[in-house]
CSV table of C-alpha atoms in Angstrom, one decimal:
chain,number,residue,atom,x,y,z
G,349,MET,CA,7.3,-11.1,21.2
G,350,ARG,CA,9.9,-11.5,24.0
G,351,ILE,CA,10.2,-14.4,26.5
G,352,ALA,CA,12.8,-12.7,28.6
G,353,ASP,CA,10.4,-12.2,31.5
G,354,GLU,CA,9.5,-15.8,31.7
G,355,LEU,CA,13.1,-17.0,31.4
G,356,CYS,CA,14.9,-14.5,33.6
G,357,GLY,CA,12.8,-13.8,36.5
G,358,GLY,CA,10.1,-11.4,35.3
G,359,VAL,CA,12.1,-8.2,35.5
G,360,THR,CA,14.0,-6.4,32.7
G,361,VAL,CA,16.6,-3.9,33.6
G,362,THR,CA,18.2,-1.5,31.1
G,363,THR,CA,21.9,-0.8,31.3
G,364,MET,CA,23.0,2.1,29.0
G,365,THR,CA,26.3,2.4,27.1
G,366,ALA,CA,27.6,4.7,24.4
G,367,LEU,CA,28.1,2.1,21.7
G,368,GLY,CA,26.6,-1.2,20.7
G,369,ARG,CA,29.9,-3.0,20.9
G,370,GLN,CA,30.2,-1.8,24.5
G,371,ALA,CA,26.7,-3.1,25.3
G,372,LEU,CA,27.9,-6.5,23.9
G,373,ALA,CA,31.0,-6.3,26.0
G,374,VAL,CA,28.9,-5.8,29.1
G,375,THR,CA,26.8,-8.8,28.1
G,376,ALA,CA,29.8,-11.0,27.4
G,377,ARG,CA,31.5,-10.3,30.7
G,378,TRP,CA,28.3,-10.8,32.6
G,379,LEU,CA,27.5,-14.2,31.0
G,380,ARG,CA,31.2,-15.2,31.4
G,381,ASP,CA,31.5,-14.3,35.1
G,382,ASP,CA,28.0,-14.5,36.5
G,383,GLY,CA,25.5,-15.9,34.0
G,384,CYS,CA,21.9,-15.0,33.6
G,385,SER,CA,19.9,-15.8,36.7
G,386,GLY,CA,18.3,-19.2,36.4
G,387,LYS,CA,21.0,-20.5,33.9
G,388,ARG,CA,23.0,-23.5,35.0
G,389,HIS,CA,26.4,-22.5,33.7
G,390,ARG,CA,28.6,-19.5,33.0
G,391,SER,CA,29.0,-19.2,29.3
G,392,ASN,CA,32.3,-19.8,27.5
G,393,THR,CA,31.3,-20.2,23.8
G,394,LEU,CA,29.6,-17.9,21.3
G,395,VAL,CA,27.4,-19.2,18.5
G,396,VAL,CA,26.9,-16.5,15.9
G,397,PRO,CA,25.8,-16.0,12.2
G,398,TRP,CA,28.9,-15.7,10.0
G,399,PHE,CA,27.2,-12.7,8.2
G,400,SER,CA,27.6,-10.2,11.0
G,401,CYS,CA,29.6,-7.1,11.8
G,402,GLN,CA,33.0,-8.0,13.4
G,403,THR,CA,32.3,-5.4,16.1
G,404,MET,CA,29.5,-7.8,17.3
G,405,ILE,CA,32.0,-10.6,17.8
G,406,THR,CA,35.2,-8.9,19.0
G,407,PRO,CA,33.8,-8.1,22.5
G,408,TRP,CA,33.2,-11.8,23.1
G,409,GLN,CA,36.6,-12.7,21.8
G,410,LEU,CA,38.2,-10.2,24.2
G,411,GLU,CA,36.4,-12.0,27.0
G,412,GLY,CA,37.9,-15.3,26.0
G,413,TYR,CA,34.9,-16.9,24.3
G,414,ARG,CA,35.4,-19.6,21.7
G,415,VAL,CA,33.4,-18.5,18.6
G,416,HIS,CA,31.4,-20.8,16.3
G,417,ARG,CA,30.2,-19.1,13.1
G,418,LEU,CA,27.1,-20.6,11.5
G,419,PRO,CA,25.5,-20.3,8.1
G,420,VAL,CA,22.6,-17.9,7.4
G,421,ASP,CA,19.6,-18.4,5.2
G,422,ASP,CA,18.4,-16.2,2.3
G,423,ASP,CA,17.0,-13.7,4.8
G,424,PHE,CA,20.4,-13.3,6.6
G,425,GLN,CA,19.0,-15.0,9.6
G,426,LEU,CA,20.7,-18.0,11.4
G,427,ASP,CA,20.1,-21.3,9.7
G,428,ALA,CA,17.8,-23.1,12.1
G,429,ASP,CA,19.2,-26.6,11.5
G,430,ALA,CA,22.8,-25.5,11.8
G,431,LEU,CA,22.0,-23.7,15.0
G,432,ALA,CA,20.3,-26.7,16.6
G,433,ASP,CA,23.2,-28.9,15.6
G,434,ALA,CA,25.8,-26.5,16.9
G,435,VAL,CA,24.1,-26.0,20.3
G,436,ALA,CA,23.8,-29.8,20.7
G,437,ALA,CA,27.4,-30.3,19.7
G,438,CYS,CA,28.6,-27.6,22.1
G,439,ARG,CA,26.7,-29.2,25.0
G,440,GLN,CA,28.0,-32.6,24.1
G,441,HIS,CA,31.6,-31.4,24.2
G,442,GLY,CA,31.1,-29.7,27.6
G,443,GLU,CA,30.9,-26.2,26.3
G,444,HIS,CA,28.3,-23.7,27.6
G,445,PRO,CA,27.2,-21.7,24.6
G,446,THR,CA,25.5,-18.4,24.3
G,447,VAL,CA,23.6,-17.8,21.0
G,448,LEU,CA,24.0,-14.3,19.5
G,449,THR,CA,21.4,-13.8,16.8
G,450,SER,CA,20.7,-10.6,14.9
G,451,GLU,CA,17.6,-9.2,13.3
G,452,THR,CA,19.8,-8.1,10.4
G,453,PHE,CA,18.3,-5.3,8.2
G,454,GLY,CA,15.2,-5.4,10.5
G,455,ILE,CA,14.3,-8.9,9.2
G,456,GLN,CA,12.5,-11.2,11.6
G,457,PRO,CA,13.2,-14.9,12.1
G,458,GLY,CA,11.0,-17.6,10.5
G,459,ALA,CA,9.0,-20.1,12.4
G,460,LYS,CA,11.6,-22.8,12.4
G,461,LEU,CA,14.3,-20.5,13.8
G,462,ILE,CA,11.9,-19.3,16.4
G,463,GLU,CA,11.3,-22.9,17.5
G,464,VAL,CA,15.0,-23.6,17.8
G,465,LEU,CA,15.7,-20.5,19.8
G,466,GLU,CA,12.7,-21.2,22.1
G,467,GLN,CA,14.1,-24.7,22.7
G,468,ALA,CA,17.6,-23.3,23.4
G,469,CYS,CA,16.2,-20.9,26.0
G,470,HIS,CA,14.2,-23.7,27.5
G,471,ASP,CA,17.4,-25.8,27.8
G,472,GLY,CA,19.2,-23.1,29.7
G,473,VAL,CA,21.2,-21.6,26.8
G,474,SER,CA,21.4,-17.8,27.0
G,475,VAL,CA,20.1,-16.2,23.8
G,476,VAL,CA,21.1,-12.6,23.0
G,477,VAL,CA,19.3,-10.8,20.2
G,478,ASP,CA,21.0,-7.7,18.5
G,479,ARG,CA,18.1,-5.4,17.5
G,480,THR,CA,20.3,-2.5,16.3
G,481,HIS,CA,18.6,-2.7,12.9
G,482,SER,CA,15.1,-3.5,14.2
G,483,PHE,CA,14.4,-1.7,17.4
G,484,LEU,CA,11.9,0.7,15.8
G,485,GLY,CA,9.5,-2.2,15.2
G,486,PRO,CA,8.2,-5.3,17.0
G,487,SER,CA,10.5,-8.3,17.6
G,488,PHE,CA,9.6,-12.0,17.2
G,489,THR,CA,13.0,-13.4,18.3
G,490,PRO,CA,12.8,-15.5,21.5
G,491,ALA,CA,15.6,-14.1,23.6
G,492,ASP,CA,16.4,-13.4,27.3
G,493,ILE,CA,18.8,-10.6,26.5
G,494,GLU,CA,18.4,-7.7,24.1
G,495,VAL,CA,21.2,-5.4,22.8
G,496,VAL,CA,20.5,-2.2,20.8
G,497,SER,CA,22.6,0.6,19.4
G,498,THR,CA,20.7,3.6,18.1
G,499,ARG,CA,23.3,5.4,16.0
G,500,LYS,CA,22.8,3.3,12.9
G,501,LEU,CA,19.2,4.4,12.5
G,502,LEU,CA,18.7,7.6,14.6
G,503,PRO,CA,20.2,11.0,13.9
G,504,LEU,CA,21.8,11.0,17.4
G,505,THR,CA,25.4,10.9,18.4
G,506,GLU,CA,25.3,7.7,20.5
G,507,VAL,CA,23.1,5.7,22.8
G,508,ALA,CA,23.1,1.9,23.3
G,509,TRP,CA,21.8,-0.5,25.9
G,510,VAL,CA,21.4,-4.0,27.2
G,511,ASP,CA,18.1,-5.3,28.4
G,512,ALA,CA,18.6,-8.1,30.9
G,513,ASN,CA,17.3,-9.4,34.2
G,514,GLU,CA,19.9,-7.5,36.2
G,515,ASP,CA,21.4,-4.1,36.5
G,516,LEU,CA,24.8,-4.5,34.7
G,517,SER,CA,26.1,-1.0,35.3
G,518,ARG,CA,28.9,-2.4,37.5
G,519,PHE,CA,30.6,-3.3,34.2
G,520,VAL,CA,30.4,0.3,32.8
G,521,GLY,CA,33.3,2.5,33.5
G,522,ARG,CA,34.0,6.3,33.1
G,523,ARG,CA,34.2,8.3,29.9
G,524,GLY,CA,37.7,9.3,28.8
G,525,ASP,CA,39.2,11.6,26.1
G,526,LYS,CA,38.7,9.0,23.3
G,527,ASP,CA,35.0,8.8,24.1
G,528,GLU,CA,34.7,12.6,23.9
G,529,LEU,CA,36.5,12.7,20.6
G,530,LEU,CA,34.2,10.1,19.2
G,531,THR,CA,31.1,12.0,20.3
G,532,ALA,CA,32.4,15.2,18.7
G,533,ALA,CA,33.2,13.4,15.5
G,534,ARG,CA,29.8,11.9,15.4
G,535,ARG,CA,28.2,15.4,15.8
G,536,ARG,CA,30.3,16.5,12.8
G,537,PHE,CA,29.0,13.6,10.7
G,538,LEU,CA,25.4,14.4,11.6
G,539,LYS,CA,25.9,18.0,10.4
G,540,HIS,CA,28.0,17.1,7.3
G,541,ARG,CA,27.1,13.6,6.1
G,542,GLY,CA,29.7,12.2,3.8
G,543,LEU,CA,32.2,9.4,3.4
G,544,ASP,CA,35.1,11.3,5.1
G,545,THR,CA,33.1,12.2,8.2
G,546,PHE,CA,31.6,8.7,8.4
G,547,GLU,CA,35.0,7.0,8.2
G,548,GLU,CA,36.5,9.4,10.7
G,549,THR,CA,33.8,8.5,13.2
G,550,GLU,CA,34.2,4.7,12.6
G,551,ASP,CA,38.0,4.9,13.0
G,552,LEU,CA,37.5,6.6,16.4
G,553,ALA,CA,34.9,4.1,17.4
G,554,ASP,CA,37.5,1.3,16.8
G,555,ASP,CA,39.4,2.8,19.8
G,556,CYS,CA,36.4,2.7,22.1
G,557,TRP,CA,35.8,-0.8,23.2
G,558,ALA,CA,35.7,-0.3,27.0
G,559,PRO,CA,32.0,0.2,28.1
G,560,VAL,CA,31.2,3.7,29.1
G,561,PRO,CA,27.9,5.6,29.6
G,562,PRO,CA,26.5,7.8,26.7
G,563,ASP,CA,27.4,11.4,26.6
G,564,ASP,CA,25.0,13.3,28.8
G,565,ASN,CA,23.7,15.5,26.0
G,566,ALA,CA,23.2,12.4,23.8
G,567,ARG,CA,21.2,10.7,26.4
G,568,ALA,CA,19.0,13.7,27.0
G,569,GLU,CA,18.4,14.0,23.2
G,570,PHE,CA,17.4,10.4,23.1
G,571,GLU,CA,15.0,10.7,26.0
G,572,ARG,CA,13.3,13.6,24.2
G,573,PHE,CA,13.4,11.9,20.8
G,574,ASN,CA,10.0,10.9,19.4
G,575,LEU,CA,10.6,7.3,18.3
G,576,ALA,CA,7.0,6.7,17.2
G,577,GLU,CA,7.2,9.7,14.8
G,578,PHE,CA,10.6,8.7,13.5
G,579,ALA,CA,9.3,5.2,12.9
G,580,ARG,CA,6.4,6.6,10.9
G,581,ARG,CA,8.9,8.6,8.8
G,582,VAL,CA,11.0,5.5,8.2
G,583,GLY,CA,7.8,3.7,7.0
G,584,GLN,CA,6.9,6.7,4.8
G,585,THR,CA,10.4,6.7,3.2
G,586,ARG,CA,10.3,2.9,2.7
G,587,ASP,CA,6.8,3.0,1.0
G,588,ALA,CA,7.9,5.8,-1.3
G,589,LEU,CA,11.0,3.9,-2.3
G,590,LEU,CA,9.1,0.7,-2.9
G,591,ARG,CA,6.7,2.4,-5.2
G,592,GLY,CA,9.6,3.8,-7.3
G,593,LEU,CA,12.0,0.9,-7.2
G,594,ASP,CA,9.9,-1.9,-8.5
G,595,ALA,CA,12.7,-3.2,-10.7
G,596,THR,CA,15.2,-3.5,-7.9
G,597,ARG,CA,15.3,-6.3,-5.4
G,598,VAL,CA,14.7,-4.9,-1.9
G,599,VAL,CA,16.1,-7.1,0.8
G,600,ASN,CA,13.9,-5.9,3.7
G,601,PRO,CA,10.6,-4.5,2.2
G,602,ALA,CA,8.6,-5.2,5.4
G,603,ALA,CA,11.1,-3.9,8.0
G,604,CYS,CA,11.0,-0.6,9.9
G,605,CYS,CA,14.6,0.0,9.1
G,606,ALA,CA,16.8,1.6,6.5
G,607,MET,CA,16.1,0.0,3.2
G,608,VAL,CA,18.8,-2.3,1.8
G,609,LEU,CA,19.0,-3.0,-2.0
G,610,ARG,CA,20.5,-6.0,-3.7
G,611,HIS,CA,22.1,-5.5,-7.1
G,612,PRO,CA,25.2,-6.7,-9.0
G,613,GLY,CA,26.2,-3.1,-9.6
G,614,ALA,CA,26.2,-2.3,-5.9
G,615,ASP,CA,29.7,-0.7,-5.8
G,616,GLU,CA,28.9,1.7,-8.6
G,617,LEU,CA,25.5,2.4,-7.1
G,618,ALA,CA,27.0,3.2,-3.7
G,619,ASP,CA,29.6,5.5,-5.2
G,620,ARG,CA,27.1,7.4,-7.2
G,621,LEU,CA,24.8,7.8,-4.2
G,622,ARG,CA,27.7,9.1,-2.1
G,623,ARG,CA,28.4,11.8,-4.8
G,624,VAL,CA,24.9,13.2,-4.2
G,625,GLY,CA,25.3,13.0,-0.4
G,626,VAL,CA,23.4,9.8,0.2
G,627,VAL,CA,25.3,7.6,2.6
G,628,GLY,CA,23.6,4.5,4.2
G,629,SER,CA,24.7,3.3,7.6
G,630,LEU,CA,24.1,-0.5,7.4
G,631,HIS,CA,27.3,-1.8,5.9
G,632,TRP,CA,29.5,-4.6,7.1
G,633,ASP,CA,33.0,-4.9,5.6
G,634,ARG,CA,34.2,-8.4,4.7
G,635,PRO,CA,36.4,-9.7,7.6
G,636,GLN,CA,39.7,-10.4,6.0
G,637,HIS,CA,40.3,-13.5,8.2
G,638,LEU,CA,37.1,-15.3,7.0
G,639,ASP,CA,36.9,-17.4,3.9
G,640,VAL,CA,33.2,-17.1,3.2
G,641,ASP,CA,31.0,-16.1,0.3
G,642,TRP,CA,30.4,-12.6,1.6
G,643,PRO,CA,27.6,-10.7,-0.2
G,644,GLU,CA,29.1,-7.9,-2.3
G,645,ASP,CA,25.8,-6.8,-3.9
G,646,LEU,CA,24.2,-4.9,-1.0
G,647,VAL,CA,23.6,-1.2,-0.7
G,648,SER,CA,22.1,0.5,2.3
G,649,LEU,CA,20.1,3.8,2.1
G,650,PRO,CA,19.4,6.3,4.9
G,651,ALA,CA,16.4,5.4,7.1
G,652,VAL,CA,14.7,8.7,6.5
G,653,MET,CA,14.9,10.9,3.4
G,654,ASP,CA,12.9,13.9,2.2
G,655,GLU,CA,10.9,13.8,-1.0
G,656,THR,CA,13.5,15.5,-3.1
G,657,THR,CA,16.2,13.0,-2.0
G,658,ILE,CA,13.9,10.0,-2.5
G,659,ASP,CA,13.2,11.1,-6.0
G,660,ARG,CA,16.9,11.6,-6.7
G,661,VAL,CA,17.7,8.1,-5.3
G,662,ILE,CA,14.9,6.5,-7.4
G,663,ASP,CA,16.2,8.2,-10.6
G,664,LEU,CA,19.8,7.2,-9.8
G,665,VAL,CA,19.1,3.6,-8.9
G,666,THR,CA,16.9,3.2,-11.9
G,667,THR,CA,19.6,4.5,-14.1
G,668,VAL,CA,22.2,2.1,-12.7
G,669,VAL,CA,19.8,-0.9,-12.8
G,670,GLU,CA,19.0,-0.2,-16.4
G,671,GLY,CA,22.6,0.3,-17.3
G,672,THR,CA,23.5,-3.0,-15.7
G,673,ARG,CA,20.7,-4.8,-17.6
G,674,VAL,CA,21.9,-3.4,-20.9
G,675,SER,CA,25.5,-4.3,-20.1
G,676,TRP,CA,24.4,-7.8,-19.3
G,677,GLU,CA,22.5,-8.0,-22.6
G,678,ASN,CA,25.6,-6.8,-24.5
G,679,GLY,CA,27.8,-9.3,-22.6
G,680,ASP,CA,29.9,-6.5,-21.1
G,681,LEU,CA,29.5,-7.7,-17.5
G,682,LEU,CA,31.0,-10.9,-16.0
G,683,ARG,CA,29.5,-10.7,-12.6
G,684,SER,CA,28.1,-13.4,-10.5
């Protein structure tokens, strides 16, 4: 469900970038300088869930936005009451907010949050939804701008985009040496998945904030990519894991997304998974500058795995879960 067509003139235009942070940078500059057609004011404030990747927020800070971080509920979605209060307070103080919400781990908003977002859109507040974790399935988030990065879920080097009511390609520059180095590193990671190649890629991405187009080969690969078949395989992987992990809390059992587990032995579990070559891509480090109760018990799995890998993951997770339970019973763990 999207209400972008109603709110922004009936036409949606896609602007491509290499990375999701670049798509957000394009969005932030557009809303700061021009604003979505039909909106009354250019934006100068960002309202965002505190549980989010810092790369989602930095592009807005670089454009001079004031940032208000809000609580999230048990499903990692914006707390509806806090959002309504924050938007009202911003408007009362003469600020012109943009709401950046995220379908984190592919989880969809509840009815109350949908109602608050619809009201914000109706009141002339720009609502941006980051669908990086959820773009393989339907969306129920009311928003007039959509941002997606594919590299967290798809086995492709890079492709991201903004869907808005204007062509925003004027904010996209030319690729440089750093962009080419990142593309090459990403290809190495896709061939040899591991912690070292993953960290090399992410370190290079941290130098690539300026919006640029995707690599030509990456874009061609994406255009040929069978998203429907991949989504089917994601669902197949999810269903097999759910059958085998009934003792483990799954954060996003209904999402067409990489599965995320919640367990007090998350660090040990992630380390053991890496040793057998299983590296999940949905991980957000705790921002050092935030004093929040950051969840330390989440483990992401790859979106698609073959049967052998799935069986290995089920056995390993079951072993860690059982070991943690026994340790609890013996009083060996002092974990919250």
